[in-house]
PDB file of C-alpha atoms in Angstrom:
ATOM      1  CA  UNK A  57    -140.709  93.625 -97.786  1.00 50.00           C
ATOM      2  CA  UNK A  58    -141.676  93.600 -94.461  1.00 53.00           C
ATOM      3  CA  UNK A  59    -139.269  95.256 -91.672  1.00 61.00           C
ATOM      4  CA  UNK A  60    -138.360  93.518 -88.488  1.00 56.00           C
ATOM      5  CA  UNK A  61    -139.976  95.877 -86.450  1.00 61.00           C
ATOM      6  CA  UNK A  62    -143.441  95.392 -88.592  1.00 60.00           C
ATOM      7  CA  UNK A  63    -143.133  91.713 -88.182  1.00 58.00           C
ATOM      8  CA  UNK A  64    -142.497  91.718 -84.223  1.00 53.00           C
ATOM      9  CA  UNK A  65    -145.748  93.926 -84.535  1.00 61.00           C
ATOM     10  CA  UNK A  66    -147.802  91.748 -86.533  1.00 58.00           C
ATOM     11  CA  UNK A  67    -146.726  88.723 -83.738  1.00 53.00           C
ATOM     12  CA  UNK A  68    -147.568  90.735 -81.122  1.00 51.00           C
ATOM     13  CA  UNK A  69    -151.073  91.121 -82.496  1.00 57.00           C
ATOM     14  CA  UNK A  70    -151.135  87.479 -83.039  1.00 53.00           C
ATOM     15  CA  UNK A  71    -150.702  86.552 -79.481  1.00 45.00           C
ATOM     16  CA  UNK A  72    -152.418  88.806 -77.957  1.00 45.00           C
ATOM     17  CA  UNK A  73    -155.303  87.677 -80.349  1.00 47.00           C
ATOM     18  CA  UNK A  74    -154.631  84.375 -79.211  1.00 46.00           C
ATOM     19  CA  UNK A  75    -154.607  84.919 -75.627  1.00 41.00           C
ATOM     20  CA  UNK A  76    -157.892  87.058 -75.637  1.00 44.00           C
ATOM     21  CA  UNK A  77    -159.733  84.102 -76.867  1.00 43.00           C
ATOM     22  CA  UNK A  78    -158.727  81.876 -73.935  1.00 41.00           C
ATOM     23  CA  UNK A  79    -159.820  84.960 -70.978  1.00 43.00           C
ATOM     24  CA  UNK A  80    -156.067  85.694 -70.951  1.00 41.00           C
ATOM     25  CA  UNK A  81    -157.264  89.870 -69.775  1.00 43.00           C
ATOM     26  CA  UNK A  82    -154.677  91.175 -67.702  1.00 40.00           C
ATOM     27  CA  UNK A  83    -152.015  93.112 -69.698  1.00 40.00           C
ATOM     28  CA  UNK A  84    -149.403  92.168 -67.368  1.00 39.00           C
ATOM     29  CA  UNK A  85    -150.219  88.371 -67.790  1.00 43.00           C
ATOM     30  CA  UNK A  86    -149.889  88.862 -71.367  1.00 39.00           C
ATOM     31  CA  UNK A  87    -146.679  90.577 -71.824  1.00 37.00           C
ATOM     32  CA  UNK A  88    -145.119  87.501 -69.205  1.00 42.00           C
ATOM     33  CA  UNK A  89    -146.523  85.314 -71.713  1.00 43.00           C
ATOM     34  CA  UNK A  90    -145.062  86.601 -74.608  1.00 43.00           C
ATOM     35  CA  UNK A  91    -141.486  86.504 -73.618  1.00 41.00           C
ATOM     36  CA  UNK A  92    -142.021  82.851 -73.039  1.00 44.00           C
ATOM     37  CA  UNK A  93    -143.876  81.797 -75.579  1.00 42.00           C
ATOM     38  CA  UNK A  94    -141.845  83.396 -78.510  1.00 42.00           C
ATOM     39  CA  UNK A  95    -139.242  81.025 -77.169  1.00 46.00           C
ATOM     40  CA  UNK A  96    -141.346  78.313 -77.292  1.00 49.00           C
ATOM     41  CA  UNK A  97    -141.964  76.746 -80.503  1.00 48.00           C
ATOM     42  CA  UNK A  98    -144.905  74.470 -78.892  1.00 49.00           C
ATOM     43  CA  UNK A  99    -146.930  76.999 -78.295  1.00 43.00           C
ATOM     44  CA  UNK A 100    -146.684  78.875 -81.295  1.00 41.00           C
ATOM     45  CA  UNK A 101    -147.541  75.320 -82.998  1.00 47.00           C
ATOM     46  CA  UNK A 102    -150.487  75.062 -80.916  1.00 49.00           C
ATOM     47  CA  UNK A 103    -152.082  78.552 -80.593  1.00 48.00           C
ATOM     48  CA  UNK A 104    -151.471  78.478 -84.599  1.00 49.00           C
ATOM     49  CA  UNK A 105    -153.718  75.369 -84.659  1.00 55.00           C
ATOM     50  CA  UNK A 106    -156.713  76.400 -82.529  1.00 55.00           C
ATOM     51  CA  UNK A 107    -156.709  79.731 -85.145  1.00 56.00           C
ATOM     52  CA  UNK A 108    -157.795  76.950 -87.673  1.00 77.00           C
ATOM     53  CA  UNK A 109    -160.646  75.652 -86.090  1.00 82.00           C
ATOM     54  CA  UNK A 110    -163.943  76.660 -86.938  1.00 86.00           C
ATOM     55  CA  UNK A 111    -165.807  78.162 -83.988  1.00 83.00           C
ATOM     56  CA  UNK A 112    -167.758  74.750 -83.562  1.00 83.00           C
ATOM     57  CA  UNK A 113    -164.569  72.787 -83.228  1.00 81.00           C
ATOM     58  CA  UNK A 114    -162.948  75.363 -80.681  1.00 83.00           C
ATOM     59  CA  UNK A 115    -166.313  75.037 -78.277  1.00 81.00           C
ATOM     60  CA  UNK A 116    -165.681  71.110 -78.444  1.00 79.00           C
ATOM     61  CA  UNK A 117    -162.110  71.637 -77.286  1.00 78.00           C
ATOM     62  CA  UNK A 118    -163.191  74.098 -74.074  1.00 80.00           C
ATOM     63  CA  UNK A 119    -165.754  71.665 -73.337  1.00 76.00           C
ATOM     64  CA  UNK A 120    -163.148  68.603 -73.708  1.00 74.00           C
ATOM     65  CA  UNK A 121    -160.611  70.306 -71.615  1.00 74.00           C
ATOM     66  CA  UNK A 122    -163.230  71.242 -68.669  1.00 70.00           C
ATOM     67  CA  UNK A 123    -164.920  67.862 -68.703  1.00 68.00           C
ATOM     68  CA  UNK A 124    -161.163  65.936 -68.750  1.00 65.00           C
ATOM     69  CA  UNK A 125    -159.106  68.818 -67.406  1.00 62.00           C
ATOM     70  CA  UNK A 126    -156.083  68.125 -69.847  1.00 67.00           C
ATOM     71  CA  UNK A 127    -154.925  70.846 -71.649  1.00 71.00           C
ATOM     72  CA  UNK A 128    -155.737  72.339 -75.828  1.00 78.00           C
ATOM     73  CA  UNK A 129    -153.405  70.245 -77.187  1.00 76.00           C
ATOM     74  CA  UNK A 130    -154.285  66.739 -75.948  1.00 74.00           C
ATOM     75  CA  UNK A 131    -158.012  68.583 -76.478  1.00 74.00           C
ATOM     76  CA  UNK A 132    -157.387  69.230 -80.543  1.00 81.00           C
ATOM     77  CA  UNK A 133    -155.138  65.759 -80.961  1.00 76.00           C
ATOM     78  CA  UNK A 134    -158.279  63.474 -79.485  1.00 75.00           C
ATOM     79  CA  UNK A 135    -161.072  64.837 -80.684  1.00 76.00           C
ATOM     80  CA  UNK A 136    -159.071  64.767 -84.358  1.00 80.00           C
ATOM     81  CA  UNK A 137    -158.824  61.302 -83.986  1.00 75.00           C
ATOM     82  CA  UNK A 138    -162.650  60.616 -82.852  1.00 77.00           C
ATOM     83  CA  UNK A 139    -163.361  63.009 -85.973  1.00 82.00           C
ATOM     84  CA  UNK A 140    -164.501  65.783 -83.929  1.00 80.00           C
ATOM     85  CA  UNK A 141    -166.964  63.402 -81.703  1.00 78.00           C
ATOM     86  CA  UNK A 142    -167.222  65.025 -78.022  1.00 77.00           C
ATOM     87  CA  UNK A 143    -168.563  61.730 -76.241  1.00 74.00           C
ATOM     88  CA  UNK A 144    -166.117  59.245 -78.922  1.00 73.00           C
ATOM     89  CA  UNK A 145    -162.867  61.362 -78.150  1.00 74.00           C
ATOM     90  CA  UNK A 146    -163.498  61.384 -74.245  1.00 72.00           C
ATOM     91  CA  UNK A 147    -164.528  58.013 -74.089  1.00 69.00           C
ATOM     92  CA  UNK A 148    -161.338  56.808 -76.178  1.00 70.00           C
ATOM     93  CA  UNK A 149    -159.276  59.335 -74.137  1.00 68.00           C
ATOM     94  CA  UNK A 150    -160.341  57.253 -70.530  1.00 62.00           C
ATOM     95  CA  UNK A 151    -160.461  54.308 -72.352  1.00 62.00           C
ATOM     96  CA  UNK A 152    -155.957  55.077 -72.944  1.00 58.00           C
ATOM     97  CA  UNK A 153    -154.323  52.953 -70.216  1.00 47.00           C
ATOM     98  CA  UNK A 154    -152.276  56.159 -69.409  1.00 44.00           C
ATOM     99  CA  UNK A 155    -155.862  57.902 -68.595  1.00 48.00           C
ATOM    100  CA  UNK A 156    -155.956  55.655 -65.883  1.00 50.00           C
ATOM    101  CA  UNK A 157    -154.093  56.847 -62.463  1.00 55.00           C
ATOM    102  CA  UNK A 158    -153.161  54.804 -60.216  1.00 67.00           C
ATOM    103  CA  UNK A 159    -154.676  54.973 -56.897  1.00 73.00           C
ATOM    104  CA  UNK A 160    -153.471  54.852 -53.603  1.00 87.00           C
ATOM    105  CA  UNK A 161    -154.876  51.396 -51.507  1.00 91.00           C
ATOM    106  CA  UNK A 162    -154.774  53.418 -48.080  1.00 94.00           C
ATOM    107  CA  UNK A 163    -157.058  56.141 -48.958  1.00 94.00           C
ATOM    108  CA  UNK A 164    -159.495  53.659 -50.876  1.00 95.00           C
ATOM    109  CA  UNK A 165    -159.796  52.132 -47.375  1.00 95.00           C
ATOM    110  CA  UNK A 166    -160.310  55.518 -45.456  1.00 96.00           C
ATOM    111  CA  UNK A 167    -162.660  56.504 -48.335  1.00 96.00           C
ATOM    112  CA  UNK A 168    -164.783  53.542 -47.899  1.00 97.00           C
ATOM    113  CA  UNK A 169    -164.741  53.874 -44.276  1.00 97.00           C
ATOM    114  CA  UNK A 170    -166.064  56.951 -44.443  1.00 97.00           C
ATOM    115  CA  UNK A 171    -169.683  55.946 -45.556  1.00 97.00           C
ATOM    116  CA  UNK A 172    -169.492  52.536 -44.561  1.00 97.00           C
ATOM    117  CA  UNK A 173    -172.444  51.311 -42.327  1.00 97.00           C
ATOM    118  CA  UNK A 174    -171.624  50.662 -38.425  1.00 95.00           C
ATOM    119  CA  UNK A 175    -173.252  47.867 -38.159  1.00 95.00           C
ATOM    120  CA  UNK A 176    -172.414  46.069 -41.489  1.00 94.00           C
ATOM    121  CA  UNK A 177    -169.223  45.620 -43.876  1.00 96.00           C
ATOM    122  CA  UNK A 178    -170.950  47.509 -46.686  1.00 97.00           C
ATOM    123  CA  UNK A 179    -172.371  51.141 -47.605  1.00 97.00           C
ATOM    124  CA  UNK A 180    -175.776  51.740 -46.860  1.00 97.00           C
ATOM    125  CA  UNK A 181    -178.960  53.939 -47.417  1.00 96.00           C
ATOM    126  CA  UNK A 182    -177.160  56.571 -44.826  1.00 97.00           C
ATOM    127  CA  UNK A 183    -173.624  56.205 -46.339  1.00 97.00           C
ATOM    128  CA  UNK A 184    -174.566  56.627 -49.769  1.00 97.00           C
ATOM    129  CA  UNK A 185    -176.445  60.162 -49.067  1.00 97.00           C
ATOM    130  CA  UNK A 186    -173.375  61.334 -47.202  1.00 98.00           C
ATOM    131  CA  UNK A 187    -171.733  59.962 -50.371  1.00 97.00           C
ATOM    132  CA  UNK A 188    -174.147  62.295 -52.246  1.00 97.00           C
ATOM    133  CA  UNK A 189    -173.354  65.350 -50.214  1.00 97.00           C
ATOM    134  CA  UNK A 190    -169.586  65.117 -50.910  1.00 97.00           C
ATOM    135  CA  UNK A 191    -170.088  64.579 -54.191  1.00 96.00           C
ATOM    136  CA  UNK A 192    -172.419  67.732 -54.211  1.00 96.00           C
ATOM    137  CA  UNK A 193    -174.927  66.131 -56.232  1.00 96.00           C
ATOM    138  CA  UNK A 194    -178.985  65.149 -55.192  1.00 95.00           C
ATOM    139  CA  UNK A 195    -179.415  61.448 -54.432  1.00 93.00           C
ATOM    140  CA  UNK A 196    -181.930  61.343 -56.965  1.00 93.00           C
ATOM    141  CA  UNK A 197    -179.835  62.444 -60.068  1.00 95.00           C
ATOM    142  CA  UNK A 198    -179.458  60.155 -62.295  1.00 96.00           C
ATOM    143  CA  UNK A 199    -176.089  60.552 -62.217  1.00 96.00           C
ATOM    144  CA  UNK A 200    -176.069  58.346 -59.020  1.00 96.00           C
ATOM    145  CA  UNK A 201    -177.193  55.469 -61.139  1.00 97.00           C
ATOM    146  CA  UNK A 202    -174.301  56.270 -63.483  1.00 97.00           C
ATOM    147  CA  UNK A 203    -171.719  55.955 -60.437  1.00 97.00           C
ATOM    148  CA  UNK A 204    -173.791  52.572 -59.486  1.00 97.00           C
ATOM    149  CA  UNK A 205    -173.262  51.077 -62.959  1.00 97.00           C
ATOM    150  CA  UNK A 206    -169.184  51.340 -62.922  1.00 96.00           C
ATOM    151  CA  UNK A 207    -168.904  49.917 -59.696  1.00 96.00           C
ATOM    152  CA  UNK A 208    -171.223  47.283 -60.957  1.00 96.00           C
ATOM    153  CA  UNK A 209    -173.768  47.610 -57.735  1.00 97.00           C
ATOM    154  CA  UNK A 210    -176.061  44.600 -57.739  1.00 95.00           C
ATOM    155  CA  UNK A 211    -178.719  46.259 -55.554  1.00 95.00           C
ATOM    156  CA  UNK A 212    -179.512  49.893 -54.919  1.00 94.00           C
ATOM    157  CA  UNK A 213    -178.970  51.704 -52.350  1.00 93.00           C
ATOM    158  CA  UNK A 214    -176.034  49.328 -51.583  1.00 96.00           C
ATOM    159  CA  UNK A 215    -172.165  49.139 -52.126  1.00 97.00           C
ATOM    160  CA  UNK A 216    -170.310  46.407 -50.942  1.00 97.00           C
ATOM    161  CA  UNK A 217    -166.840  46.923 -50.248  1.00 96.00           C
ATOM    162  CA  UNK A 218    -165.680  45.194 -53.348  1.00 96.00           C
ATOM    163  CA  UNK A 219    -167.802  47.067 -55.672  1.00 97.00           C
ATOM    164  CA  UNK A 220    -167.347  50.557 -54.002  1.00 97.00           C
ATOM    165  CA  UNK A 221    -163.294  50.331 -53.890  1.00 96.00           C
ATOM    166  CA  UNK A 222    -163.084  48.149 -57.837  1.00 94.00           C
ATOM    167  CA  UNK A 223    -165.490  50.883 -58.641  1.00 95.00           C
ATOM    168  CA  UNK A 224    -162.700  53.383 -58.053  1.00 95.00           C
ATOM    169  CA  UNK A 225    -160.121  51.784 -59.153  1.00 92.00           C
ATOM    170  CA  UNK A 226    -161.339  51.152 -62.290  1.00 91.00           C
ATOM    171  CA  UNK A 227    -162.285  54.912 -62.654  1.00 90.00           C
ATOM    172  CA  UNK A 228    -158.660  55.803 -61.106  1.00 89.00           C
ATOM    173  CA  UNK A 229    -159.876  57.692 -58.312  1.00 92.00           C
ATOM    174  CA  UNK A 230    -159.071  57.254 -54.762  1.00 92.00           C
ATOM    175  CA  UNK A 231    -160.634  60.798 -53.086  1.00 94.00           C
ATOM    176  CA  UNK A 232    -163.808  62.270 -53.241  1.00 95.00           C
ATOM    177  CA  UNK A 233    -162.129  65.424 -55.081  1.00 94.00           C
ATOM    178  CA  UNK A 234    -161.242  63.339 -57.826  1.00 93.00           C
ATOM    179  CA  UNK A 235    -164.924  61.751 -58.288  1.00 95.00           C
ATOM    180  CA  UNK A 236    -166.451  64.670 -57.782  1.00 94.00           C
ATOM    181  CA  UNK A 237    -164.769  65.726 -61.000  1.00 91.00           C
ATOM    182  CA  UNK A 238    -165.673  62.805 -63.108  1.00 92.00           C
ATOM    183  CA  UNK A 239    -169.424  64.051 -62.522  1.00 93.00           C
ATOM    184  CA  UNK A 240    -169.565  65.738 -65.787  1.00 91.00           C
ATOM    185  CA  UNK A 241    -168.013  63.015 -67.634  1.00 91.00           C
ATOM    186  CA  UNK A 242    -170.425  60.424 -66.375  1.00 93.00           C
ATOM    187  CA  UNK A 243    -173.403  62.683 -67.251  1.00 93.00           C
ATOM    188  CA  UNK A 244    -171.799  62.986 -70.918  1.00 90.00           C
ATOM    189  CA  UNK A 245    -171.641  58.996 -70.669  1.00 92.00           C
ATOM    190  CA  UNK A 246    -175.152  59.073 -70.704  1.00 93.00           C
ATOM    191  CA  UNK A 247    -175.466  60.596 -74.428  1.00 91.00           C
ATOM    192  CA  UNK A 248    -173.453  57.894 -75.454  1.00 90.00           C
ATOM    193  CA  UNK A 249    -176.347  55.482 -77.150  1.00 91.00           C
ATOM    194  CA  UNK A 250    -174.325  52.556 -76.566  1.00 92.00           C
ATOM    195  CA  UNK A 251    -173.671  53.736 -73.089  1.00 94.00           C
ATOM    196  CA  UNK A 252    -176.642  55.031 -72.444  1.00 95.00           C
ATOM    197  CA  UNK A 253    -178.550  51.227 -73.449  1.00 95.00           C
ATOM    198  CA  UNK A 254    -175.991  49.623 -71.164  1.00 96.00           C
ATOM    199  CA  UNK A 255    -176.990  51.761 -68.079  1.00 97.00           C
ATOM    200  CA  UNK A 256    -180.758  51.212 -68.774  1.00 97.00           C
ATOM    201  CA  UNK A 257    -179.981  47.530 -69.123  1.00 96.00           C
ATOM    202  CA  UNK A 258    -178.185  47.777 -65.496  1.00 97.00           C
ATOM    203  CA  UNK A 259    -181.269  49.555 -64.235  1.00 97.00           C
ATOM    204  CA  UNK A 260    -183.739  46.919 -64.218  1.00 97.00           C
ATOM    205  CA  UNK A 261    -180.849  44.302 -61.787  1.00 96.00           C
ATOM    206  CA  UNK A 262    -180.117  46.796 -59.606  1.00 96.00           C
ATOM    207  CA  UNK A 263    -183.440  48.685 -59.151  1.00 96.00           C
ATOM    208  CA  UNK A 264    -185.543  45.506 -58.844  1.00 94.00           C
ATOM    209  CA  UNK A 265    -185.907  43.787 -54.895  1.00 92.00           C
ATOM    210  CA  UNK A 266    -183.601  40.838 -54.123  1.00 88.00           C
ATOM    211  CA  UNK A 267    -184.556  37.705 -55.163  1.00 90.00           C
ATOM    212  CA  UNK A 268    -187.557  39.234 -57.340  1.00 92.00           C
ATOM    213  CA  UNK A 269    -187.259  38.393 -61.347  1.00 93.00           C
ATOM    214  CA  UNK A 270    -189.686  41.364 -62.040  1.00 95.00           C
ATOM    215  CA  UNK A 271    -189.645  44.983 -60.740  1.00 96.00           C
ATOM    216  CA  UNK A 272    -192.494  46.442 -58.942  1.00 96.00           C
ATOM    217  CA  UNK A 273    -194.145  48.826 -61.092  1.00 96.00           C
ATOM    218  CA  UNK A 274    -194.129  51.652 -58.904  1.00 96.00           C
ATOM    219  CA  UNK A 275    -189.994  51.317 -59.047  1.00 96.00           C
ATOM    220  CA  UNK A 276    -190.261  50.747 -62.704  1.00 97.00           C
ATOM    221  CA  UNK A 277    -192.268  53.914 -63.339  1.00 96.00           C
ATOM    222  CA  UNK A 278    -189.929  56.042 -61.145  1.00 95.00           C
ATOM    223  CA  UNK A 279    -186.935  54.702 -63.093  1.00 96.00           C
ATOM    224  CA  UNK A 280    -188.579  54.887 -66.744  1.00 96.00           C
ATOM    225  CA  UNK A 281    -189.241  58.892 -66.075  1.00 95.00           C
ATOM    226  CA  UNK A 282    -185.640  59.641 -64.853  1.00 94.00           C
ATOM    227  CA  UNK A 283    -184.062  57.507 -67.637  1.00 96.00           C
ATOM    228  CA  UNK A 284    -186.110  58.869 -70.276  1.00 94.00           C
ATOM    229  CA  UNK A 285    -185.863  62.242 -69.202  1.00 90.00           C
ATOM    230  CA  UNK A 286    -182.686  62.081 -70.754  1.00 86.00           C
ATOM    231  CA  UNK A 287    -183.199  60.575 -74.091  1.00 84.00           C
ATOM    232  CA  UNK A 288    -187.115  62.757 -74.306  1.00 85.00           C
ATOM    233  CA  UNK A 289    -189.182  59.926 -74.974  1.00 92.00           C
ATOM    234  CA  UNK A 290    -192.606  62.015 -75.564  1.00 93.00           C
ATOM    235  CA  UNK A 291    -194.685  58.951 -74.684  1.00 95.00           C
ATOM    236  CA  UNK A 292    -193.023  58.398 -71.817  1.00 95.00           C
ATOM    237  CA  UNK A 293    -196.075  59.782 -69.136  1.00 94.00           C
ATOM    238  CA  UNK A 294    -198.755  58.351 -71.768  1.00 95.00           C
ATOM    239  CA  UNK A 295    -196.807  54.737 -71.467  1.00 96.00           C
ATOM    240  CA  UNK A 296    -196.568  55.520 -67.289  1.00 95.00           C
ATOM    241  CA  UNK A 297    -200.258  56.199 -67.316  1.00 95.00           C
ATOM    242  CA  UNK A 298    -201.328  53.391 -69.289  1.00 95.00           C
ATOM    243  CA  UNK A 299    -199.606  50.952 -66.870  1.00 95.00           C
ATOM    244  CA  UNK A 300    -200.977  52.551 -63.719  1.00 93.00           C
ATOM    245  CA  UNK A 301    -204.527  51.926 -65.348  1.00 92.00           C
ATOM    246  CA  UNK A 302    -204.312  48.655 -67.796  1.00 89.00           C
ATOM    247  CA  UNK A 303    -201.716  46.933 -66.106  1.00 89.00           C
ATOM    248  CA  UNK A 304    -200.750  47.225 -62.562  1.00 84.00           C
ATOM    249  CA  UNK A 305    -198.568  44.449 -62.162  1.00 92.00           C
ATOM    250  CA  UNK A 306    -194.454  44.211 -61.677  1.00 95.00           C
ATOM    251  CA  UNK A 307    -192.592  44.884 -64.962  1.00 96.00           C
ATOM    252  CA  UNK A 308    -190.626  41.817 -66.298  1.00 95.00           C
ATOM    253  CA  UNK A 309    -186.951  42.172 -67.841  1.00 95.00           C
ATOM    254  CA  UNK A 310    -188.499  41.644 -71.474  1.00 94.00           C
ATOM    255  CA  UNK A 311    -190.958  44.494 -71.490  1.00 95.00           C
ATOM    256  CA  UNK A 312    -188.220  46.728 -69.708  1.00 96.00           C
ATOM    257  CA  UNK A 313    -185.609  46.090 -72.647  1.00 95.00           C
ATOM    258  CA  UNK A 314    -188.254  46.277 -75.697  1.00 95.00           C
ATOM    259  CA  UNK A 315    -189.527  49.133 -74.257  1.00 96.00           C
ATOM    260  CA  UNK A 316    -186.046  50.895 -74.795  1.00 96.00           C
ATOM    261  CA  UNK A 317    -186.204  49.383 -78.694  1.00 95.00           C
ATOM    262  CA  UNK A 318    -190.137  50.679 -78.828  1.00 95.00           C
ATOM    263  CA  UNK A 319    -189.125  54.430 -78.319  1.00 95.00           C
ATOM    264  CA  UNK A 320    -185.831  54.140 -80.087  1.00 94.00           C
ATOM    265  CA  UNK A 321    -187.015  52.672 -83.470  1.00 93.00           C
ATOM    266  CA  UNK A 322    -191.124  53.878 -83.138  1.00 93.00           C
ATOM    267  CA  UNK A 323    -191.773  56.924 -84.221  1.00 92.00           C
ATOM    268  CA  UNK A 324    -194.030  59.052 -81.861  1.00 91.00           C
ATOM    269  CA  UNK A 325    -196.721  59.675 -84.039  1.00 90.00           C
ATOM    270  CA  UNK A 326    -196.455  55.152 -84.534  1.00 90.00           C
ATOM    271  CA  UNK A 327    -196.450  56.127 -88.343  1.00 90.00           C
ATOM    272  CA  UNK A 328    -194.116  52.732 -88.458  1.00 91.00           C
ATOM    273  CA  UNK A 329    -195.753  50.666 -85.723  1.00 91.00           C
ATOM    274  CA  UNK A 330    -195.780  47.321 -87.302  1.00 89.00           C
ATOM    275  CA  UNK A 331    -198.678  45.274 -85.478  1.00 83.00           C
ATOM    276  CA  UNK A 332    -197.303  42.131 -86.718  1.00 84.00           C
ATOM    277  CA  UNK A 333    -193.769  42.494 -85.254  1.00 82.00           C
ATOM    278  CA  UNK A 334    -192.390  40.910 -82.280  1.00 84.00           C
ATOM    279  CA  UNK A 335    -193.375  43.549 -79.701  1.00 90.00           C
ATOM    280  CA  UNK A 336    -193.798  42.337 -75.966  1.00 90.00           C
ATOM    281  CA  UNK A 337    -197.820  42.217 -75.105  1.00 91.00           C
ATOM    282  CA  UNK A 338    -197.572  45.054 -72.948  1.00 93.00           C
ATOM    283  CA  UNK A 339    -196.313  47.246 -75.887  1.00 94.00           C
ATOM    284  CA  UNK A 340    -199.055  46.298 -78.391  1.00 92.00           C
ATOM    285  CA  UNK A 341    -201.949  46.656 -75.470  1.00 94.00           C
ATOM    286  CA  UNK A 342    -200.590  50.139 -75.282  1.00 94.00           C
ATOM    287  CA  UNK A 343    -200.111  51.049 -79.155  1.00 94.00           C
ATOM    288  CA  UNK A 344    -204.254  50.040 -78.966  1.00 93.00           C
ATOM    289  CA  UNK A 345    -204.541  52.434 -75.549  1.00 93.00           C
ATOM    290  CA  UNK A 346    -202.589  55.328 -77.791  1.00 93.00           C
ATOM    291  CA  UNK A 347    -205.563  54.741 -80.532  1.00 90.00           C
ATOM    292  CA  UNK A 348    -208.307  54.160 -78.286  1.00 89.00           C
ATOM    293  CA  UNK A 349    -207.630  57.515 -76.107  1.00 85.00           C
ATOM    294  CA  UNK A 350    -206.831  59.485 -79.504  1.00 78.00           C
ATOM    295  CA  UNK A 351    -203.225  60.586 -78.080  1.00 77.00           C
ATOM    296  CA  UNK A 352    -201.371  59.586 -81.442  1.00 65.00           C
ATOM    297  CA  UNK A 353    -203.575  58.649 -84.228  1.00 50.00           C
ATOM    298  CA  UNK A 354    -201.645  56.776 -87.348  1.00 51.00           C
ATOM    299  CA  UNK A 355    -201.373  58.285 -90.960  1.00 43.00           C
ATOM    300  CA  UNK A 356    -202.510  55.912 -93.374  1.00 41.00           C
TER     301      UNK A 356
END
């Protein structure tokens, strides 16, 4: 049988095993810890639970907890219930009315005064880079289109006052510290296929000019490569180049969304390119540019 003084041992051990794995280093840290947590049977309960995960499992929890900033156990408890889905268990975890803060109508109005133009009741070319630099991010990350999409922009470069403040609200943010740390959530939006053919579907309205149904193909181009970049279309310079030299005319909204169905559902290597399907012109001119410049020649 083991004696008391074996058994306050072996818990010792325990937490201090536990603590090491979450950078808990300082000896004096530790002992402070340990009188409070053996008095706290939620912690036991939890620390015993992150010793069951498999080392895959506890990497999705650190990466949970740094992307939402909630602590292991609401980490463990969501991503349980998404069955261990990164992208599913944040985007149910935002999607939980509670997830949503309120924010503060005052500093929504200061915020948006902040980058508002002088000469104009909206946010401009200039107040969107100083946007940027708060945010700390380049105005040509993509992530920029991601903030564009929830506050539902209808032109780029452009925020009215209603989209910029809704945009907030409905992300429950109302400084720039707390946008600037839903950056790594929106970029993890982007991995989300459903999310990800949303935001490309946004793209074509909000890159394309006022009052134009098509988008010029230099804008097109420009958005294909940062959009695919993500999802690492290979064809994606070999469709680019084709355009530049076959085509040279503004893109309409049909080819754009094939296009996303073309790479998703085509194989690279067009093994199952089927000639006789309902592809968009545009796409079939190109399968035939593929062949005739012998980038991707078909088996069979």
């Amino acid at each position: 049988m083991m004696t008391a003084e074996k058994e306050k041992q072996k818990a010792k051990q325990s937490l201090l095993l536990s603590l090491s794995f979450f950078g808990f280093d300082s000896e004096v840290r530790v002992f402070k810890l340990r009188a409070k947590s053996f008095k706290n049977p939620n912690f036991i309960s939890i620390y015993s639970k992150m010793h069951k995960l498999n080392k895959g499992q506890r990497d999705k929890v650190q990466q949970f907890v740094s992307i939402i900033g909630t602590n292991d156990k609401v980490a463990v408890a969501s991503l349980k219930d998404s069955g261990w889905h990164l992208e599913g268990a944040i985007d149910a975890y935002y999607s939980q009315p509670q997830s949503k803060t309120s924010t503060n109508s005052r500093h929504l109005e200061e915020l948006y005064n902040r980058y508002k133009d002088p000469y104009a009741d909206m946010i401009m070319a200039d107040g969107i880079t100083l946007l940027c630099n708060d945010l700390q991010v380049d105005p040509q990350d993509i992530v920029t289109l991601v903030i564009s999409w929830h506050m539902k922009a209808a032109t780029m470069c452009e925020f009215s006052k209603q989209e910029f403040v809704g945009g907030l609200q409905a992300l429950g943010v109302d400084c720039i510290d707390k946008l600037r740390e839903r950056i790594q959530y929106m970029r993890s939006e982007l991995k989300d296929d459903q999310k990800f053919r949303e935001i490309y579907n946004f793209a074509f309205g909000w890159a394309k000019e006022k009052g134009q149904k098509s988008l010029a193909l230099d804008t097109a181009i420009g958005m294909w490569q940062l959009l695919f970049a993500e999802k690492q279309w290979p064809l994606v310079d070999h469709w680019c180049q084709f355009l530049q030299a076959k085509h040279n005319k503004a893109i309409s909204r049909d080819t754009w969304s094939q296009l996303l169905e073309f790479a998703k559902t085509v194989d690279p290597n067009l093994s199952n390119y089927d000639a006789q399907g309902a592809w968009p012109y545009l796409i079939d001119e190109f399968v035939e540019y593929l062949a005739e410049n012998g980038v991707n020649q078909r088996s069979g």
